[in-house]
Amino acid sequence: MSESTAATDDRRAPDERRSTDECTLCGLPTGDAPVTDGDVDGGYCCRGCLEIARTLDDVEAADADEVRSERKTGTENAPEDADHTYLAVDGMHCATCETFIESTAADADGVYGADASYATDMLRVAHDADTDLEDVRRVLDRYGYGVGDPDDTDEERTDTQLVRFLIGGGVFGMMVMMWYVLFLYPSYLGFEPLVDLGGFDGLYLFGNVWLMSSIVLFYTGYPILRGAVVSLRAGQPNMDLLVSLAAVSSYCYSAVAVLVGGTHVYFDVTVTIVIVVTIGNYYEDRIKQRATSGLSELTSAHVDDATRIIEDDDHETVPVEDLVSGDRVLVRPGERVPVDGTVVDGSAAIDESLITGESIPKTRRSGDPVLGGTIASDNPIVVEVGTDATSTLDRLVERLWQIQSSRSGIQRLADKLATLFVPTVLVLAVVTTGYHLVTGSTVATALLTGLTVLIVSCPCALGLATPLAVASGIREAADRGIVVASDAVFESVPDADVVVFDKTGTLTDGAMTVRDIVVNDDADDTDADAVLARAGALERFSAHPIAAAIADAAEETLDAEDVETHDRGVTGVVDGEQVVVGHPSLVESRGVALTLSDESTMADARNAGRVPVVVAWGGRVRGVIVVGDTPRPEWETAVAAIGGDRDVVILTGDDERAVSRFRADPNVSEVFAGVPPQAKRETIERLKSRGTVAMVGDGSNDALALAAADIGIALGSGTDLAGDAADAVLVRNDLDAVPEVFAVARGTNRRLRRNLGWAFLYNAVAVPLAVFGLLNPLFAAVAMGTSSLIVVVNSARSLD
């Protein structure tokens, strides 16, 4: 997936970073007449952004430098015409990998910079349009990182991990431990060995153990060894380095012991370390796999080519990157608008749901602005390319990447600790070895003591603490109908202070249907079925979603003749009568007067957040069909259960009138209507000043807000992008499951903290014992295994 973006630098305060023709809050174009208010500074693209600024004007959104404080932004200085390609990277499991991959990719010819995201296993490369990224793929592949397209499935990657674990750990690892249990451990504990360890049988036994341990270390443990090498090259010691040193040291010591005729070998330590850490890494990788396709829906909607109009109305197909301000492009019905611009010819119902979240398409005519990524539903239009020749859709992709890749993940805590813990342990092991040599111990004893320090310090319990607790939390959530897509659910403070709900598709069912048919009081010879049948006969010829809802509701099929579609409705002959269906202005333009009763019916519909469609024939209005979506039956109980100590906020791209029923609920603290996706994200950032923020949504337009929130929750009926951007997905598609998310998060968070507490307590006790020579490598391995077992048992317990 490659796309050109020209995202602006977003690191300044909102009021400082917007130009005069951009919304002060979200950055969308404001046109020639921005929405302003004397009480609020700046100009805004819509009333929704202005109201958010008015309500939250004392809180600035989190500065992008702070949001991305953990990241190296290698692409931020790339030229504006640079291509940005997103790649999935297999094997990136710590912050050190990020640094190494970024620097390696940036060194390739034609690459301006690269950003790696450990949180999503993604790499974004800014490069020249003519640059082939095969060199980047080849170099990273040489270091063991698999590079592929984010749209590819994870099946091959998962199979490789599973085979590596089963062959190395399940087969050869168990064979090594069987040799130890039957022959070596009894002799180490003082029992008579079953075979002569000093003879040919012993040589055969040690040869088998050595060979199988080598397979476990160098095949199953390859990702760990690679991580250690990467950490050395990057100059950032990580847990892989310490694990590798412990595993390799015990392996090398045992190999030398076999060569010189020794019988005390510690291949079992190597096998135990590799298998235990591999299990932890496998759990973590499974959790992250869902995030690798996080940009799939938006990037699949990206427009690569446009139909540019040249002289004499001739057309030519050109790459979107070649469009310049002032070009005119043709957008046919069903096609996406390639870039932001202004309609100069024609009119069409524009579906903006992917961008703005508004469920009802808006009719755009000559002179009206349109956003890149929106769809012309019913008619062709000609669009003049805007000043920057950029797409709002591309800016959404860029922003979503920044938010998702900035997420730290719980395991980053271990990586930070590793920068201190690993060097400390290494120095301690060397000092311990040197001390025992100086004080008269034999070389073998001194080396064993130093090796014991490394083994006992091996962070297996620390490495398992997070993934096992998270895996158990995921299992508990699944039992409750919740799919956990990111460990951020358990990392963030579970007790959210603010819960933000999207409206359309979340608090409502999101489907446009006929909600009511009001027959005119004066139409004594007409009933609701006749009104719906004649309207449906004409609406079949329109591609508008509201027309489709009416056509679907009409059970009786009538024939229509001389049908004409208009900007705001349809006209035609049905049963010998000239029928008009659509907006009141279309009906009035046909010489049909609206009565006070009609006006009242339409006002009631609009106040309820629905759309009135007027049906007239015979020179008068026969009825009004009311179309809209319906609130979910459980929305009030869910909001009541979540409210109380928390603020409940509703964000929607729909009109203010569509949320009146929600504003009246006593458990709803605030409602913001007419809010575009960028403003949703900015609102979330401002609401964070009140504490931890959870966002509940379902649509692609909610993805930015879901990703920016401390906890993002998506409904199972929502779009793929919403699910990918969220931290949890409700499989039951039931709002009553939202409180369960917080319950699981709280319990898992407690379990995780206990695991980490035990892991650090173990090291605090075991390391001093090893330093003073009170442990040997075997008991160190047993202690290490015991601490890991305690973590496993704690993780397996039911949530409390």
JSON list of N, CA, C and O in Angstrom, two decimals, residues 28-51:
[
{"chain": "A", "resi": 28, "resn": "LEU", "atom": "N", "xyz": [-9.91, 20.77, 9.10]},
{"chain": "A", "resi": 28, "resn": "LEU", "atom": "CA", "xyz": [-10.63, 20.63, 7.84]},
{"chain": "A", "resi": 28, "resn": "LEU", "atom": "C", "xyz": [-10.79, 22.01, 7.18]},
{"chain": "A", "resi": 28, "resn": "LEU", "atom": "O", "xyz": [-10.80, 23.03, 7.87]},
{"chain": "A", "resi": 29, "resn": "PRO", "atom": "N", "xyz": [-10.94, 22.05, 5.84]},
{"chain": "A", "resi": 29, "resn": "PRO", "atom": "CA", "xyz": [-11.13, 23.34, 5.17]},
{"chain": "A", "resi": 29, "resn": "PRO", "atom": "C", "xyz": [-12.40, 24.03, 5.67]},
{"chain": "A", "resi": 29, "resn": "PRO", "atom": "O", "xyz": [-13.44, 23.39, 5.87]},
{"chain": "A", "resi": 30, "resn": "THR", "atom": "N", "xyz": [-12.33, 25.34, 5.85]},
{"chain": "A", "resi": 30, "resn": "THR", "atom": "CA", "xyz": [-13.49, 26.10, 6.31]},
{"chain": "A", "resi": 30, "resn": "THR", "atom": "C", "xyz": [-14.24, 26.78, 5.17]},
{"chain": "A", "resi": 30, "resn": "THR", "atom": "O", "xyz": [-15.36, 27.25, 5.37]},
{"chain": "A", "resi": 31, "resn": "GLY", "atom": "N", "xyz": [-13.64, 26.82, 3.98]},
{"chain": "A", "resi": 31, "resn": "GLY", "atom": "CA", "xyz": [-14.27, 27.53, 2.88]},
{"chain": "A", "resi": 31, "resn": "GLY", "atom": "C", "xyz": [-14.14, 29.04, 3.06]},
{"chain": "A", "resi": 31, "resn": "GLY", "atom": "O", "xyz": [-13.40, 29.54, 3.90]},
{"chain": "A", "resi": 32, "resn": "ASP", "atom": "N", "xyz": [-14.92, 29.76, 2.27]},
{"chain": "A", "resi": 32, "resn": "ASP", "atom": "CA", "xyz": [-14.84, 31.22, 2.32]},
{"chain": "A", "resi": 32, "resn": "ASP", "atom": "C", "xyz": [-15.60, 31.81, 3.51]},
{"chain": "A", "resi": 32, "resn": "ASP", "atom": "O", "xyz": [-15.43, 32.98, 3.83]},
{"chain": "A", "resi": 33, "resn": "ALA", "atom": "N", "xyz": [-16.45, 30.98, 4.15]},
{"chain": "A", "resi": 33, "resn": "ALA", "atom": "CA", "xyz": [-17.26, 31.51, 5.25]},
{"chain": "A", "resi": 33, "resn": "ALA", "atom": "C", "xyz": [-17.14, 30.60, 6.47]},
{"chain": "A", "resi": 33, "resn": "ALA", "atom": "O", "xyz": [-18.02, 29.78, 6.74]},
{"chain": "A", "resi": 34, "resn": "PRO", "atom": "N", "xyz": [-16.03, 30.71, 7.20]},
{"chain": "A", "resi": 34, "resn": "PRO", "atom": "CA", "xyz": [-15.88, 29.86, 8.39]},
{"chain": "A", "resi": 34, "resn": "PRO", "atom": "C", "xyz": [-16.92, 30.18, 9.45]},
{"chain": "A", "resi": 34, "resn": "PRO", "atom": "O", "xyz": [-17.42, 31.30, 9.53]},
{"chain": "A", "resi": 35, "resn": "VAL", "atom": "N", "xyz": [-17.25, 29.18, 10.25]},
{"chain": "A", "resi": 35, "resn": "VAL", "atom": "CA", "xyz": [-18.20, 29.38, 11.35]},
{"chain": "A", "resi": 35, "resn": "VAL", "atom": "C", "xyz": [-17.45, 30.07, 12.49]},
{"chain": "A", "resi": 35, "resn": "VAL", "atom": "O", "xyz": [-16.44, 29.58, 12.97]},
{"chain": "A", "resi": 36, "resn": "THR", "atom": "N", "xyz": [-17.96, 31.20, 12.92]},
{"chain": "A", "resi": 36, "resn": "THR", "atom": "CA", "xyz": [-17.29, 31.98, 13.97]},
{"chain": "A", "resi": 36, "resn": "THR", "atom": "C", "xyz": [-18.29, 32.41, 15.03]},
{"chain": "A", "resi": 36, "resn": "THR", "atom": "O", "xyz": [-19.50, 32.33, 14.83]},
{"chain": "A", "resi": 37, "resn": "ASP", "atom": "N", "xyz": [-17.75, 32.84, 16.15]},
{"chain": "A", "resi": 37, "resn": "ASP", "atom": "CA", "xyz": [-18.57, 33.36, 17.24]},
{"chain": "A", "resi": 37, "resn": "ASP", "atom": "C", "xyz": [-17.70, 34.33, 18.02]},
{"chain": "A", "resi": 37, "resn": "ASP", "atom": "O", "xyz": [-16.52, 34.04, 18.28]},
{"chain": "A", "resi": 38, "resn": "GLY", "atom": "N", "xyz": [-18.26, 35.46, 18.41]},
{"chain": "A", "resi": 38, "resn": "GLY", "atom": "CA", "xyz": [-17.48, 36.47, 19.11]},
{"chain": "A", "resi": 38, "resn": "GLY", "atom": "C", "xyz": [-16.91, 35.98, 20.43]},
{"chain": "A", "resi": 38, "resn": "GLY", "atom": "O", "xyz": [-15.90, 36.51, 20.92]},
{"chain": "A", "resi": 39, "resn": "ASP", "atom": "N", "xyz": [-17.55, 34.97, 21.05]},
{"chain": "A", "resi": 39, "resn": "ASP", "atom": "CA", "xyz": [-17.08, 34.46, 22.33]},
{"chain": "A", "resi": 39, "resn": "ASP", "atom": "C", "xyz": [-15.98, 33.42, 22.20]},
{"chain": "A", "resi": 39, "resn": "ASP", "atom": "O", "xyz": [-15.39, 33.01, 23.20]},
{"chain": "A", "resi": 40, "resn": "VAL", "atom": "N", "xyz": [-15.71, 32.96, 20.97]},
{"chain": "A", "resi": 40, "resn": "VAL", "atom": "CA", "xyz": [-14.74, 31.88, 20.76]},
{"chain": "A", "resi": 40, "resn": "VAL", "atom": "C", "xyz": [-13.74, 32.33, 19.72]},
{"chain": "A", "resi": 40, "resn": "VAL", "atom": "O", "xyz": [-14.12, 32.79, 18.64]},
{"chain": "A", "resi": 41, "resn": "ASP", "atom": "N", "xyz": [-12.45, 32.21, 20.04]},
{"chain": "A", "resi": 41, "resn": "ASP", "atom": "CA", "xyz": [-11.41, 32.60, 19.09]},
{"chain": "A", "resi": 41, "resn": "ASP", "atom": "C", "xyz": [-11.33, 31.60, 17.95]},
{"chain": "A", "resi": 41, "resn": "ASP", "atom": "O", "xyz": [-11.55, 30.40, 18.12]},
{"chain": "A", "resi": 42, "resn": "GLY", "atom": "N", "xyz": [-10.95, 32.09, 16.77]},
{"chain": "A", "resi": 42, "resn": "GLY", "atom": "CA", "xyz": [-10.69, 31.23, 15.63]},
{"chain": "A", "resi": 42, "resn": "GLY", "atom": "C", "xyz": [-11.88, 31.06, 14.72]},
{"chain": "A", "resi": 42, "resn": "GLY", "atom": "O", "xyz": [-12.98, 31.54, 14.97]},
{"chain": "A", "resi": 43, "resn": "GLY", "atom": "N", "xyz": [-11.65, 30.34, 13.60]},
{"chain": "A", "resi": 43, "resn": "GLY", "atom": "CA", "xyz": [-12.70, 30.01, 12.65]},
{"chain": "A", "resi": 43, "resn": "GLY", "atom": "C", "xyz": [-12.83, 28.51, 12.56]},
{"chain": "A", "resi": 43, "resn": "GLY", "atom": "O", "xyz": [-11.85, 27.77, 12.66]},
{"chain": "A", "resi": 44, "resn": "TYR", "atom": "N", "xyz": [-14.06, 28.01, 12.31]},
{"chain": "A", "resi": 44, "resn": "TYR", "atom": "CA", "xyz": [-14.33, 26.58, 12.40]},
{"chain": "A", "resi": 44, "resn": "TYR", "atom": "C", "xyz": [-15.07, 26.11, 11.16]},
{"chain": "A", "resi": 44, "resn": "TYR", "atom": "O", "xyz": [-15.77, 26.88, 10.49]},
{"chain": "A", "resi": 45, "resn": "CYS", "atom": "N", "xyz": [-14.92, 24.82, 10.86]},
{"chain": "A", "resi": 45, "resn": "CYS", "atom": "CA", "xyz": [-15.54, 24.26, 9.67]},
{"chain": "A", "resi": 45, "resn": "CYS", "atom": "C", "xyz": [-17.02, 23.98, 9.88]},
{"chain": "A", "resi": 45, "resn": "CYS", "atom": "O", "xyz": [-17.78, 23.85, 8.92]},
{"chain": "A", "resi": 46, "resn": "CYS", "atom": "N", "xyz": [-17.45, 23.83, 11.13]},
{"chain": "A", "resi": 46, "resn": "CYS", "atom": "CA", "xyz": [-18.84, 23.49, 11.40]},
{"chain": "A", "resi": 46, "resn": "CYS", "atom": "C", "xyz": [-19.21, 23.96, 12.80]},
{"chain": "A", "resi": 46, "resn": "CYS", "atom": "O", "xyz": [-18.34, 24.29, 13.62]},
{"chain": "A", "resi": 47, "resn": "ARG", "atom": "N", "xyz": [-20.49, 23.93, 13.08]},
{"chain": "A", "resi": 47, "resn": "ARG", "atom": "CA", "xyz": [-20.98, 24.33, 14.39]},
{"chain": "A", "resi": 47, "resn": "ARG", "atom": "C", "xyz": [-20.51, 23.37, 15.47]},
{"chain": "A", "resi": 47, "resn": "ARG", "atom": "O", "xyz": [-20.26, 23.76, 16.60]},
{"chain": "A", "resi": 48, "resn": "GLY", "atom": "N", "xyz": [-20.36, 22.07, 15.13]},
{"chain": "A", "resi": 48, "resn": "GLY", "atom": "CA", "xyz": [-19.91, 21.11, 16.11]},
{"chain": "A", "resi": 48, "resn": "GLY", "atom": "C", "xyz": [-18.53, 21.43, 16.65]},
{"chain": "A", "resi": 48, "resn": "GLY", "atom": "O", "xyz": [-18.28, 21.38, 17.86]},
{"chain": "A", "resi": 49, "resn": "CYS", "atom": "N", "xyz": [-17.59, 21.78, 15.76]},
{"chain": "A", "resi": 49, "resn": "CYS", "atom": "CA", "xyz": [-16.23, 22.13, 16.20]},
{"chain": "A", "resi": 49, "resn": "CYS", "atom": "C", "xyz": [-16.26, 23.38, 17.07]},
{"chain": "A", "resi": 49, "resn": "CYS", "atom": "O", "xyz": [-15.52, 23.48, 18.06]},
{"chain": "A", "resi": 50, "resn": "LEU", "atom": "N", "xyz": [-17.08, 24.34, 16.69]},
{"chain": "A", "resi": 50, "resn": "LEU", "atom": "CA", "xyz": [-17.15, 25.57, 17.47]},
{"chain": "A", "resi": 50, "resn": "LEU", "atom": "C", "xyz": [-17.66, 25.29, 18.88]},
{"chain": "A", "resi": 50, "resn": "LEU", "atom": "O", "xyz": [-17.15, 25.83, 19.87]},
{"chain": "A", "resi": 51, "resn": "GLU", "atom": "N", "xyz": [-18.70, 24.43, 18.99]},
{"chain": "A", "resi": 51, "resn": "GLU", "atom": "CA", "xyz": [-19.26, 24.14, 20.31]},
{"chain": "A", "resi": 51, "resn": "GLU", "atom": "C", "xyz": [-18.27, 23.38, 21.18]},
{"chain": "A", "resi": 51, "resn": "GLU", "atom": "O", "xyz": [-18.21, 23.58, 22.40]}
]
